[in-house]
Amino acid sequence: MAATDAPPVPGAAHPRPRTRGKPFWLLGALVVLVALMFASITIGSREVSWPDIVAALSGSAEGFDQSAVAKRIPRTLLGLVAGAALGLSGAVMQGVTRNPLADPGILGVNMGASLAVVTGLAYFGLELATGLIWVAILGAGATAVFVYAIGSLGRGGAAPLKLALAGAATSAALASFVRAVVLPRADIADEVQSWQIGGIGGGTFDLIAPVLPFIAVGTALCLLSAHGLDLLALGDDLAAGLGAHVAAARAMASLGAVVLCGATTAVTGPIGFVGLVVPHVCRLLVGVDHRWLLPFSALGGAALLTAADVVGRIAARPGEIDVGIVTALIGAPFFIYIVRRQKVRSL
């Protein structure tokens, strides 16, 4: 293993160290992301001519086609921001728990944020620009602590399969609570039902602006945790022996991940599997050093969510498939593959 690479997540694949190829992969990721951004703006459920596309990109929104293209711009931006946040938070959660199955959706964190959002809407009349994002972050944080505590019980501590099962059970319970909150409120039922699928089709600049400061803070916390995550991969005892403040490093990284997935869920609804798939793919490309893995996971998450949104528009023309459904179709088989490949220990 190269000196620049930290040990991998226990139970995860052991990719060959790659040092010289990392700038190449970075350039390739940026090129792919730019191409997907262009595709997201130009391709939709409705065919639009090139003159209308050029006019819309120039700021014109006079005709119906130009207006359709103009609406894709904030939608694309929301996909980039949300995908980057989910990919980054998933990589951090896998590093904090040393669990190859960690993901905001699998661990129930997204559903905890969802319950908090629905409760805020139904009983407190909160709005996105005021308190709904804070409520989502608190719900995500409380759920993350609960799932980790449950998964840590018994022999072997927080084993990957135990955490996944605890997260699945918690998600099921929280989903029932969400339905219990929504059923008596017919005035918000349709809106919440559509939001729970997870999508970025309603993205506007007014919707994106309030969440950007939270995304910036969460991203900064996660990136600043890269060295600490490398040390945590060695095990708590060895990390402490090397001078790391284990509890502080884990707390800062976890806080960043919770802020990212909570804020994103408040805007897009619960979108699963991005945080599971992307870090594993990025680990194969750039190794396990979190100084590289975290930025690449953010780029990969942005690319995956943008691509999934484009696929959803094309696959069901003239309608659309919400991006949360597309990522589930991709991520569920990948989750099964990871479980079988890792041969996770039984309870």
Short mmCIF file of N, CA and C in Angstrom, two decimals, residues 155-331:
data_model
loop_
_atom_site.label_atom_id
_atom_site.label_comp_id
_atom_site.label_asym_id
_atom_site.label_seq_id
_atom_site.Cartn_x
_atom_site.Cartn_y
_atom_site.Cartn_z
N ARG A 155 -22.74 -8.74 21.12
CA ARG A 155 -21.36 -9.14 20.83
C ARG A 155 -20.92 -8.62 19.47
N GLY A 156 -19.72 -8.14 19.40
CA GLY A 156 -19.15 -7.68 18.13
C GLY A 156 -19.35 -6.21 17.85
N GLY A 157 -20.11 -5.51 18.69
CA GLY A 157 -20.28 -4.08 18.49
C GLY A 157 -21.06 -3.76 17.23
N ALA A 158 -20.73 -2.62 16.63
CA ALA A 158 -21.46 -2.12 15.47
C ALA A 158 -20.99 -2.82 14.19
N ALA A 159 -21.35 -4.08 14.04
CA ALA A 159 -20.99 -4.83 12.84
C ALA A 159 -21.80 -4.31 11.65
N PRO A 160 -21.27 -4.44 10.43
CA PRO A 160 -21.96 -3.91 9.25
C PRO A 160 -23.39 -4.40 9.10
N LEU A 161 -23.60 -5.72 9.23
CA LEU A 161 -24.93 -6.26 9.03
C LEU A 161 -25.89 -5.78 10.13
N LYS A 162 -25.41 -5.69 11.36
CA LYS A 162 -26.24 -5.23 12.46
C LYS A 162 -26.68 -3.79 12.23
N LEU A 163 -25.77 -2.94 11.77
CA LEU A 163 -26.13 -1.56 11.49
C LEU A 163 -27.14 -1.47 10.35
N ALA A 164 -26.93 -2.29 9.31
CA ALA A 164 -27.86 -2.27 8.18
C ALA A 164 -29.25 -2.72 8.62
N LEU A 165 -29.32 -3.76 9.43
CA LEU A 165 -30.62 -4.25 9.89
C LEU A 165 -31.27 -3.23 10.84
N ALA A 166 -30.47 -2.63 11.70
CA ALA A 166 -31.02 -1.61 12.60
C ALA A 166 -31.54 -0.42 11.80
N GLY A 167 -30.80 -0.05 10.76
CA GLY A 167 -31.25 1.05 9.91
C GLY A 167 -32.52 0.71 9.14
N ALA A 168 -32.60 -0.52 8.64
CA ALA A 168 -33.80 -0.93 7.90
C ALA A 168 -35.02 -0.96 8.80
N ALA A 169 -34.86 -1.50 10.01
CA ALA A 169 -35.98 -1.55 10.94
C ALA A 169 -36.41 -0.15 11.35
N THR A 170 -35.44 0.71 11.60
CA THR A 170 -35.76 2.08 11.99
C THR A 170 -36.46 2.81 10.85
N SER A 171 -35.99 2.61 9.63
CA SER A 171 -36.63 3.25 8.48
C SER A 171 -38.08 2.82 8.34
N ALA A 172 -38.34 1.52 8.53
CA ALA A 172 -39.71 1.02 8.43
C ALA A 172 -40.60 1.65 9.49
N ALA A 173 -40.08 1.73 10.71
CA ALA A 173 -40.87 2.33 11.79
C ALA A 173 -41.13 3.80 11.53
N LEU A 174 -40.10 4.53 11.09
CA LEU A 174 -40.27 5.96 10.83
C LEU A 174 -41.21 6.21 9.66
N ALA A 175 -41.17 5.33 8.65
CA ALA A 175 -42.09 5.47 7.52
C ALA A 175 -43.53 5.33 7.98
N SER A 176 -43.77 4.43 8.94
CA SER A 176 -45.12 4.30 9.50
C SER A 176 -45.53 5.56 10.24
N PHE A 177 -44.60 6.15 10.97
CA PHE A 177 -44.89 7.39 11.67
C PHE A 177 -45.21 8.53 10.69
N VAL A 178 -44.47 8.55 9.57
CA VAL A 178 -44.74 9.56 8.56
C VAL A 178 -46.17 9.44 8.05
N ARG A 179 -46.59 8.21 7.74
CA ARG A 179 -47.95 8.01 7.27
C ARG A 179 -48.98 8.39 8.33
N ALA A 180 -48.66 8.10 9.59
CA ALA A 180 -49.58 8.45 10.67
C ALA A 180 -49.73 9.97 10.80
N VAL A 181 -48.67 10.70 10.52
CA VAL A 181 -48.73 12.16 10.59
C VAL A 181 -49.50 12.73 9.41
N VAL A 182 -49.31 12.12 8.23
CA VAL A 182 -49.87 12.70 7.00
C VAL A 182 -51.35 12.36 6.83
N LEU A 183 -51.78 11.17 7.20
CA LEU A 183 -53.14 10.72 6.93
C LEU A 183 -54.22 11.70 7.41
N PRO A 184 -54.12 12.27 8.60
CA PRO A 184 -55.17 13.20 9.02
C PRO A 184 -55.11 14.57 8.34
N ARG A 185 -54.02 14.80 7.59
CA ARG A 185 -53.83 16.11 6.96
C ARG A 185 -53.97 15.99 5.46
N ALA A 186 -55.19 16.02 4.98
CA ALA A 186 -55.43 15.91 3.54
C ALA A 186 -54.84 17.09 2.78
N ASP A 187 -54.67 18.23 3.45
CA ASP A 187 -54.17 19.42 2.76
C ASP A 187 -52.71 19.30 2.35
N ILE A 188 -51.94 18.43 3.01
CA ILE A 188 -50.54 18.28 2.64
C ILE A 188 -50.23 16.88 2.12
N ALA A 189 -51.24 16.00 2.06
CA ALA A 189 -50.99 14.60 1.72
C ALA A 189 -50.38 14.43 0.33
N ASP A 190 -50.95 15.11 -0.67
CA ASP A 190 -50.43 14.96 -2.03
C ASP A 190 -49.01 15.50 -2.15
N GLU A 191 -48.78 16.64 -1.55
CA GLU A 191 -47.45 17.24 -1.61
C GLU A 191 -46.41 16.35 -0.94
N VAL A 192 -46.73 15.81 0.22
CA VAL A 192 -45.79 14.96 0.95
C VAL A 192 -45.56 13.65 0.21
N GLN A 193 -46.61 13.08 -0.36
CA GLN A 193 -46.46 11.82 -1.08
C GLN A 193 -45.51 11.97 -2.26
N SER A 194 -45.64 13.06 -2.99
CA SER A 194 -44.73 13.31 -4.11
C SER A 194 -43.31 13.58 -3.62
N TRP A 195 -43.18 14.32 -2.54
CA TRP A 195 -41.88 14.67 -2.00
C TRP A 195 -41.14 13.45 -1.47
N GLN A 196 -41.88 12.49 -0.90
CA GLN A 196 -41.25 11.32 -0.30
C GLN A 196 -40.60 10.40 -1.32
N ILE A 197 -41.01 10.48 -2.56
CA ILE A 197 -40.38 9.65 -3.59
C ILE A 197 -38.94 10.06 -3.80
N GLY A 198 -38.67 11.34 -3.64
CA GLY A 198 -37.32 11.87 -3.85
C GLY A 198 -37.14 12.34 -5.28
N GLY A 199 -36.99 13.64 -5.46
CA GLY A 199 -36.84 14.16 -6.81
C GLY A 199 -36.30 15.58 -6.80
N ILE A 200 -35.88 16.02 -7.98
CA ILE A 200 -35.34 17.37 -8.12
C ILE A 200 -36.09 18.15 -9.20
N GLY A 201 -37.22 17.59 -9.65
CA GLY A 201 -37.96 18.23 -10.73
C GLY A 201 -38.51 19.59 -10.38
N GLY A 202 -38.73 19.85 -9.10
CA GLY A 202 -39.27 21.15 -8.70
C GLY A 202 -38.21 22.15 -8.31
N GLY A 203 -36.98 21.90 -8.70
CA GLY A 203 -35.89 22.79 -8.32
C GLY A 203 -36.02 24.19 -8.89
N THR A 204 -35.89 25.18 -8.03
CA THR A 204 -35.87 26.59 -8.43
C THR A 204 -34.74 27.27 -7.66
N PHE A 205 -34.35 28.45 -8.13
CA PHE A 205 -33.30 29.17 -7.43
C PHE A 205 -33.75 29.57 -6.03
N ASP A 206 -35.02 29.89 -5.87
CA ASP A 206 -35.54 30.24 -4.55
C ASP A 206 -35.51 29.04 -3.61
N LEU A 207 -35.66 27.85 -4.14
CA LEU A 207 -35.60 26.65 -3.32
C LEU A 207 -34.17 26.30 -2.94
N ILE A 208 -33.24 26.55 -3.84
CA ILE A 208 -31.85 26.17 -3.63
C ILE A 208 -31.13 27.12 -2.67
N ALA A 209 -31.42 28.40 -2.77
CA ALA A 209 -30.66 29.41 -2.02
C ALA A 209 -30.60 29.15 -0.52
N PRO A 210 -31.72 28.82 0.16
CA PRO A 210 -31.64 28.64 1.62
C PRO A 210 -30.78 27.46 2.05
N VAL A 211 -30.63 26.46 1.20
CA VAL A 211 -29.92 25.25 1.61
C VAL A 211 -28.42 25.35 1.35
N LEU A 212 -27.99 26.27 0.51
CA LEU A 212 -26.58 26.34 0.15
C LEU A 212 -25.66 26.59 1.34
N PRO A 213 -25.99 27.49 2.29
CA PRO A 213 -25.10 27.66 3.45
C PRO A 213 -24.92 26.37 4.26
N PHE A 214 -25.98 25.59 4.40
CA PHE A 214 -25.89 24.34 5.14
C PHE A 214 -25.00 23.34 4.40
N ILE A 215 -25.16 23.29 3.08
CA ILE A 215 -24.33 22.39 2.28
C ILE A 215 -22.86 22.80 2.39
N ALA A 216 -22.61 24.10 2.37
CA ALA A 216 -21.23 24.59 2.47
C ALA A 216 -20.60 24.21 3.81
N VAL A 217 -21.36 24.39 4.89
CA VAL A 217 -20.84 24.05 6.23
C VAL A 217 -20.61 22.55 6.35
N GLY A 218 -21.58 21.75 5.91
CA GLY A 218 -21.42 20.30 5.97
C GLY A 218 -20.25 19.81 5.15
N THR A 219 -20.08 20.38 3.96
CA THR A 219 -18.96 19.98 3.10
C THR A 219 -17.63 20.32 3.75
N ALA A 220 -17.53 21.51 4.33
CA ALA A 220 -16.29 21.92 5.00
C ALA A 220 -15.95 20.98 6.16
N LEU A 221 -16.95 20.64 6.97
CA LEU A 221 -16.71 19.73 8.09
C LEU A 221 -16.23 18.36 7.61
N CYS A 222 -16.84 17.87 6.54
CA CYS A 222 -16.46 16.56 6.01
C CYS A 222 -15.04 16.58 5.45
N LEU A 223 -14.72 17.59 4.67
CA LEU A 223 -13.39 17.64 4.06
C LEU A 223 -12.30 17.84 5.10
N LEU A 224 -12.61 18.62 6.13
CA LEU A 224 -11.63 18.82 7.20
C LEU A 224 -11.43 17.55 8.03
N SER A 225 -12.33 16.60 7.90
CA SER A 225 -12.24 15.34 8.66
C SER A 225 -11.45 14.27 7.93
N ALA A 226 -10.93 14.57 6.75
CA ALA A 226 -10.30 13.54 5.93
C ALA A 226 -9.15 12.85 6.66
N HIS A 227 -8.26 13.61 7.26
CA HIS A 227 -7.12 13.00 7.96
C HIS A 227 -7.61 12.17 9.14
N GLY A 228 -8.59 12.69 9.87
CA GLY A 228 -9.13 11.93 11.00
C GLY A 228 -9.76 10.62 10.57
N LEU A 229 -10.43 10.62 9.43
CA LEU A 229 -11.04 9.38 8.93
C LEU A 229 -9.97 8.37 8.54
N ASP A 230 -8.86 8.84 7.99
CA ASP A 230 -7.76 7.93 7.67
C ASP A 230 -7.23 7.26 8.94
N LEU A 231 -7.13 8.03 10.01
CA LEU A 231 -6.65 7.46 11.27
C LEU A 231 -7.68 6.51 11.88
N LEU A 232 -8.97 6.88 11.80
CA LEU A 232 -10.01 6.00 12.33
C LEU A 232 -10.04 4.65 11.63
N ALA A 233 -9.63 4.63 10.36
CA ALA A 233 -9.61 3.37 9.63
C ALA A 233 -8.62 2.38 10.22
N LEU A 234 -7.65 2.88 11.01
CA LEU A 234 -6.68 2.01 11.65
C LEU A 234 -7.24 1.32 12.88
N GLY A 235 -8.40 1.79 13.36
CA GLY A 235 -8.94 1.31 14.62
C GLY A 235 -8.78 2.38 15.69
N ASP A 236 -9.70 2.42 16.62
CA ASP A 236 -9.70 3.49 17.62
C ASP A 236 -8.43 3.49 18.46
N ASP A 237 -7.98 2.33 18.88
CA ASP A 237 -6.81 2.27 19.77
C ASP A 237 -5.56 2.77 19.06
N LEU A 238 -5.33 2.29 17.84
CA LEU A 238 -4.14 2.72 17.12
C LEU A 238 -4.24 4.19 16.74
N ALA A 239 -5.44 4.65 16.37
CA ALA A 239 -5.62 6.07 16.04
C ALA A 239 -5.30 6.94 17.24
N ALA A 240 -5.78 6.54 18.41
CA ALA A 240 -5.47 7.30 19.63
C ALA A 240 -3.98 7.27 19.92
N GLY A 241 -3.34 6.13 19.68
CA GLY A 241 -1.90 6.02 19.90
C GLY A 241 -1.11 6.93 18.98
N LEU A 242 -1.65 7.23 17.81
CA LEU A 242 -1.00 8.12 16.86
C LEU A 242 -1.33 9.59 17.12
N GLY A 243 -2.06 9.86 18.19
CA GLY A 243 -2.33 11.23 18.57
C GLY A 243 -3.67 11.78 18.14
N ALA A 244 -4.52 10.94 17.56
CA ALA A 244 -5.83 11.42 17.12
C ALA A 244 -6.79 11.50 18.29
N HIS A 245 -7.61 12.52 18.30
CA HIS A 245 -8.70 12.63 19.26
C HIS A 245 -9.90 11.90 18.64
N VAL A 246 -10.03 10.63 18.97
CA VAL A 246 -10.97 9.75 18.28
C VAL A 246 -12.39 10.26 18.37
N ALA A 247 -12.84 10.60 19.56
CA ALA A 247 -14.22 11.05 19.74
C ALA A 247 -14.48 12.35 18.98
N ALA A 248 -13.53 13.28 19.04
CA ALA A 248 -13.71 14.55 18.34
C ALA A 248 -13.71 14.37 16.83
N ALA A 249 -12.80 13.51 16.33
CA ALA A 249 -12.74 13.26 14.89
C ALA A 249 -14.03 12.62 14.40
N ARG A 250 -14.52 11.63 15.15
CA ARG A 250 -15.76 10.96 14.75
C ARG A 250 -16.95 11.92 14.83
N ALA A 251 -16.98 12.77 15.86
CA ALA A 251 -18.09 13.70 16.04
C ALA A 251 -18.12 14.74 14.92
N MET A 252 -16.96 15.29 14.55
CA MET A 252 -16.94 16.32 13.52
C MET A 252 -17.35 15.74 12.17
N ALA A 253 -16.82 14.57 11.83
CA ALA A 253 -17.17 13.94 10.56
C ALA A 253 -18.65 13.59 10.52
N SER A 254 -19.15 13.04 11.63
CA SER A 254 -20.57 12.65 11.68
C SER A 254 -21.47 13.87 11.57
N LEU A 255 -21.10 14.95 12.22
CA LEU A 255 -21.89 16.18 12.14
C LEU A 255 -21.96 16.68 10.71
N GLY A 256 -20.83 16.67 10.01
CA GLY A 256 -20.84 17.10 8.62
C GLY A 256 -21.74 16.25 7.76
N ALA A 257 -21.68 14.92 7.94
CA ALA A 257 -22.52 14.02 7.15
C ALA A 257 -23.99 14.23 7.45
N VAL A 258 -24.33 14.41 8.73
CA VAL A 258 -25.72 14.61 9.12
C VAL A 258 -26.26 15.93 8.55
N VAL A 259 -25.48 16.98 8.59
CA VAL A 259 -25.90 18.26 8.04
C VAL A 259 -26.17 18.13 6.54
N LEU A 260 -25.29 17.44 5.84
CA LEU A 260 -25.45 17.28 4.39
C LEU A 260 -26.71 16.50 4.03
N CYS A 261 -26.89 15.34 4.65
CA CYS A 261 -28.04 14.53 4.25
C CYS A 261 -29.34 15.12 4.79
N GLY A 262 -29.32 15.76 5.96
CA GLY A 262 -30.53 16.39 6.48
C GLY A 262 -30.98 17.55 5.62
N ALA A 263 -30.05 18.44 5.28
CA ALA A 263 -30.39 19.60 4.46
C ALA A 263 -30.85 19.18 3.07
N THR A 264 -30.19 18.18 2.51
CA THR A 264 -30.58 17.71 1.18
C THR A 264 -31.96 17.09 1.19
N THR A 265 -32.25 16.28 2.20
CA THR A 265 -33.56 15.65 2.29
C THR A 265 -34.67 16.68 2.43
N ALA A 266 -34.42 17.76 3.14
CA ALA A 266 -35.43 18.80 3.30
C ALA A 266 -35.84 19.40 1.95
N VAL A 267 -34.93 19.43 1.01
CA VAL A 267 -35.20 20.05 -0.29
C VAL A 267 -35.70 19.05 -1.32
N THR A 268 -35.09 17.87 -1.36
CA THR A 268 -35.36 16.91 -2.44
C THR A 268 -36.24 15.74 -2.01
N GLY A 269 -36.42 15.55 -0.71
CA GLY A 269 -37.02 14.32 -0.25
C GLY A 269 -35.95 13.26 -0.08
N PRO A 270 -36.30 12.10 0.47
CA PRO A 270 -35.30 11.05 0.71
C PRO A 270 -34.88 10.34 -0.57
N ILE A 271 -33.63 10.52 -0.96
CA ILE A 271 -33.07 9.87 -2.13
C ILE A 271 -32.03 8.87 -1.64
N GLY A 272 -32.22 7.61 -1.95
CA GLY A 272 -31.36 6.57 -1.42
C GLY A 272 -30.31 6.08 -2.37
N PHE A 273 -29.32 5.39 -1.80
CA PHE A 273 -28.30 4.60 -2.49
C PHE A 273 -27.19 5.41 -3.16
N VAL A 274 -27.34 6.72 -3.31
CA VAL A 274 -26.24 7.50 -3.89
C VAL A 274 -25.02 7.40 -2.99
N GLY A 275 -25.23 7.55 -1.68
CA GLY A 275 -24.12 7.48 -0.74
C GLY A 275 -23.54 6.10 -0.56
N LEU A 276 -24.20 5.08 -1.06
CA LEU A 276 -23.66 3.72 -1.01
C LEU A 276 -22.83 3.41 -2.25
N VAL A 277 -23.39 3.68 -3.40
CA VAL A 277 -22.76 3.29 -4.66
C VAL A 277 -21.51 4.12 -4.94
N VAL A 278 -21.63 5.43 -4.81
CA VAL A 278 -20.55 6.33 -5.26
C VAL A 278 -19.23 6.10 -4.53
N PRO A 279 -19.19 6.05 -3.19
CA PRO A 279 -17.89 5.85 -2.53
C PRO A 279 -17.19 4.56 -2.93
N HIS A 280 -17.94 3.49 -3.14
CA HIS A 280 -17.32 2.23 -3.55
C HIS A 280 -16.67 2.36 -4.92
N VAL A 281 -17.36 2.99 -5.84
CA VAL A 281 -16.78 3.18 -7.18
C VAL A 281 -15.56 4.08 -7.12
N CYS A 282 -15.66 5.17 -6.35
CA CYS A 282 -14.53 6.09 -6.24
C CYS A 282 -13.33 5.43 -5.56
N ARG A 283 -13.60 4.54 -4.62
CA ARG A 283 -12.51 3.85 -3.93
C ARG A 283 -11.72 2.97 -4.91
N LEU A 284 -12.41 2.41 -5.88
CA LEU A 284 -11.73 1.60 -6.90
C LEU A 284 -10.85 2.47 -7.80
N LEU A 285 -11.25 3.72 -8.00
CA LEU A 285 -10.53 4.60 -8.91
C LEU A 285 -9.35 5.31 -8.25
N VAL A 286 -9.54 5.79 -7.02
CA VAL A 286 -8.51 6.65 -6.42
C VAL A 286 -7.98 6.10 -5.11
N GLY A 287 -8.40 4.92 -4.70
CA GLY A 287 -7.88 4.36 -3.47
C GLY A 287 -8.67 4.80 -2.25
N VAL A 288 -8.09 4.63 -1.09
CA VAL A 288 -8.81 4.79 0.17
C VAL A 288 -8.38 6.01 0.97
N ASP A 289 -7.45 6.79 0.45
CA ASP A 289 -7.04 8.01 1.12
C ASP A 289 -8.21 9.00 1.07
N HIS A 290 -8.75 9.38 2.22
CA HIS A 290 -9.93 10.23 2.25
C HIS A 290 -9.67 11.64 1.72
N ARG A 291 -8.43 12.05 1.67
CA ARG A 291 -8.14 13.36 1.07
C ARG A 291 -8.49 13.40 -0.41
N TRP A 292 -8.46 12.23 -1.05
CA TRP A 292 -8.89 12.11 -2.43
C TRP A 292 -10.30 11.54 -2.53
N LEU A 293 -10.60 10.58 -1.68
CA LEU A 293 -11.88 9.89 -1.77
C LEU A 293 -13.06 10.82 -1.54
N LEU A 294 -12.97 11.73 -0.59
CA LEU A 294 -14.11 12.60 -0.29
C LEU A 294 -14.43 13.55 -1.44
N PRO A 295 -13.45 14.28 -2.00
CA PRO A 295 -13.80 15.14 -3.16
C PRO A 295 -14.33 14.34 -4.35
N PHE A 296 -13.74 13.16 -4.59
CA PHE A 296 -14.23 12.35 -5.70
C PHE A 296 -15.63 11.83 -5.45
N SER A 297 -15.94 11.52 -4.21
CA SER A 297 -17.29 11.06 -3.90
C SER A 297 -18.30 12.17 -4.13
N ALA A 298 -17.92 13.41 -3.83
CA ALA A 298 -18.82 14.54 -4.10
C ALA A 298 -19.05 14.69 -5.60
N LEU A 299 -17.98 14.62 -6.38
CA LEU A 299 -18.13 14.72 -7.84
C LEU A 299 -18.93 13.53 -8.38
N GLY A 300 -18.66 12.34 -7.88
CA GLY A 300 -19.38 11.17 -8.34
C GLY A 300 -20.85 11.21 -7.99
N GLY A 301 -21.17 11.70 -6.79
CA GLY A 301 -22.57 11.83 -6.41
C GLY A 301 -23.31 12.81 -7.29
N ALA A 302 -22.66 13.94 -7.58
CA ALA A 302 -23.28 14.92 -8.47
C ALA A 302 -23.52 14.33 -9.85
N ALA A 303 -22.54 13.57 -10.35
CA ALA A 303 -22.68 12.96 -11.68
C ALA A 303 -23.78 11.90 -11.69
N LEU A 304 -23.83 11.07 -10.65
CA LEU A 304 -24.83 10.00 -10.62
C LEU A 304 -26.25 10.55 -10.55
N LEU A 305 -26.47 11.53 -9.69
CA LEU A 305 -27.83 12.05 -9.55
C LEU A 305 -28.26 12.81 -10.80
N THR A 306 -27.33 13.54 -11.42
CA THR A 306 -27.67 14.24 -12.65
C THR A 306 -27.98 13.26 -13.77
N ALA A 307 -27.17 12.20 -13.89
CA ALA A 307 -27.42 11.19 -14.91
C ALA A 307 -28.74 10.47 -14.67
N ALA A 308 -29.04 10.16 -13.40
CA ALA A 308 -30.30 9.49 -13.08
C ALA A 308 -31.50 10.36 -13.44
N ASP A 309 -31.36 11.66 -13.24
CA ASP A 309 -32.45 12.57 -13.58
C ASP A 309 -32.67 12.62 -15.09
N VAL A 310 -31.59 12.64 -15.85
CA VAL A 310 -31.71 12.64 -17.31
C VAL A 310 -32.35 11.35 -17.80
N VAL A 311 -31.92 10.21 -17.23
CA VAL A 311 -32.50 8.92 -17.61
C VAL A 311 -33.99 8.89 -17.29
N GLY A 312 -34.37 9.43 -16.14
CA GLY A 312 -35.77 9.45 -15.76
C GLY A 312 -36.63 10.27 -16.71
N ARG A 313 -36.07 11.31 -17.28
CA ARG A 313 -36.83 12.13 -18.23
C ARG A 313 -37.01 11.41 -19.57
N ILE A 314 -35.96 10.68 -19.99
CA ILE A 314 -36.00 10.03 -21.29
C ILE A 314 -36.85 8.76 -21.26
N ALA A 315 -36.76 8.00 -20.16
CA ALA A 315 -37.36 6.67 -20.11
C ALA A 315 -38.88 6.69 -20.13
N ALA A 316 -39.49 7.78 -19.69
CA ALA A 316 -40.96 7.79 -19.56
C ALA A 316 -41.60 8.93 -20.33
N ARG A 317 -40.97 9.38 -21.42
CA ARG A 317 -41.56 10.45 -22.21
C ARG A 317 -42.97 10.11 -22.63
N PRO A 318 -43.89 11.08 -22.60
CA PRO A 318 -43.71 12.51 -22.26
C PRO A 318 -43.78 12.79 -20.76
N GLY A 319 -43.83 11.75 -19.92
CA GLY A 319 -43.80 11.95 -18.49
C GLY A 319 -42.37 11.88 -17.97
N GLU A 320 -42.23 11.69 -16.66
CA GLU A 320 -40.92 11.59 -16.04
C GLU A 320 -40.94 10.55 -14.93
N ILE A 321 -39.78 9.95 -14.67
CA ILE A 321 -39.60 9.08 -13.51
C ILE A 321 -38.76 9.85 -12.50
N ASP A 322 -39.24 9.97 -11.28
CA ASP A 322 -38.50 10.71 -10.26
C ASP A 322 -37.14 10.07 -10.03
N VAL A 323 -36.18 10.92 -9.72
CA VAL A 323 -34.80 10.47 -9.61
C VAL A 323 -34.63 9.48 -8.46
N GLY A 324 -35.46 9.58 -7.41
CA GLY A 324 -35.37 8.63 -6.32
C GLY A 324 -35.67 7.21 -6.74
N ILE A 325 -36.55 7.04 -7.72
CA ILE A 325 -36.87 5.71 -8.24
C ILE A 325 -35.70 5.17 -9.05
N VAL A 326 -35.09 6.02 -9.86
CA VAL A 326 -33.97 5.58 -10.70
C VAL A 326 -32.78 5.16 -9.84
N THR A 327 -32.45 5.95 -8.82
CA THR A 327 -31.32 5.59 -7.96
C THR A 327 -31.60 4.30 -7.19
N ALA A 328 -32.86 4.07 -6.84
CA ALA A 328 -33.20 2.81 -6.16
C ALA A 328 -33.01 1.62 -7.08
N LEU A 329 -33.37 1.78 -8.35
CA LEU A 329 -33.19 0.69 -9.32
C LEU A 329 -31.71 0.37 -9.51
N ILE A 330 -30.87 1.40 -9.40
CA ILE A 330 -29.42 1.19 -9.53
C ILE A 330 -28.84 0.65 -8.22
N GLY A 331 -29.26 1.24 -7.12
CA GLY A 331 -28.61 0.96 -5.85
C GLY A 331 -29.00 -0.34 -5.19
#
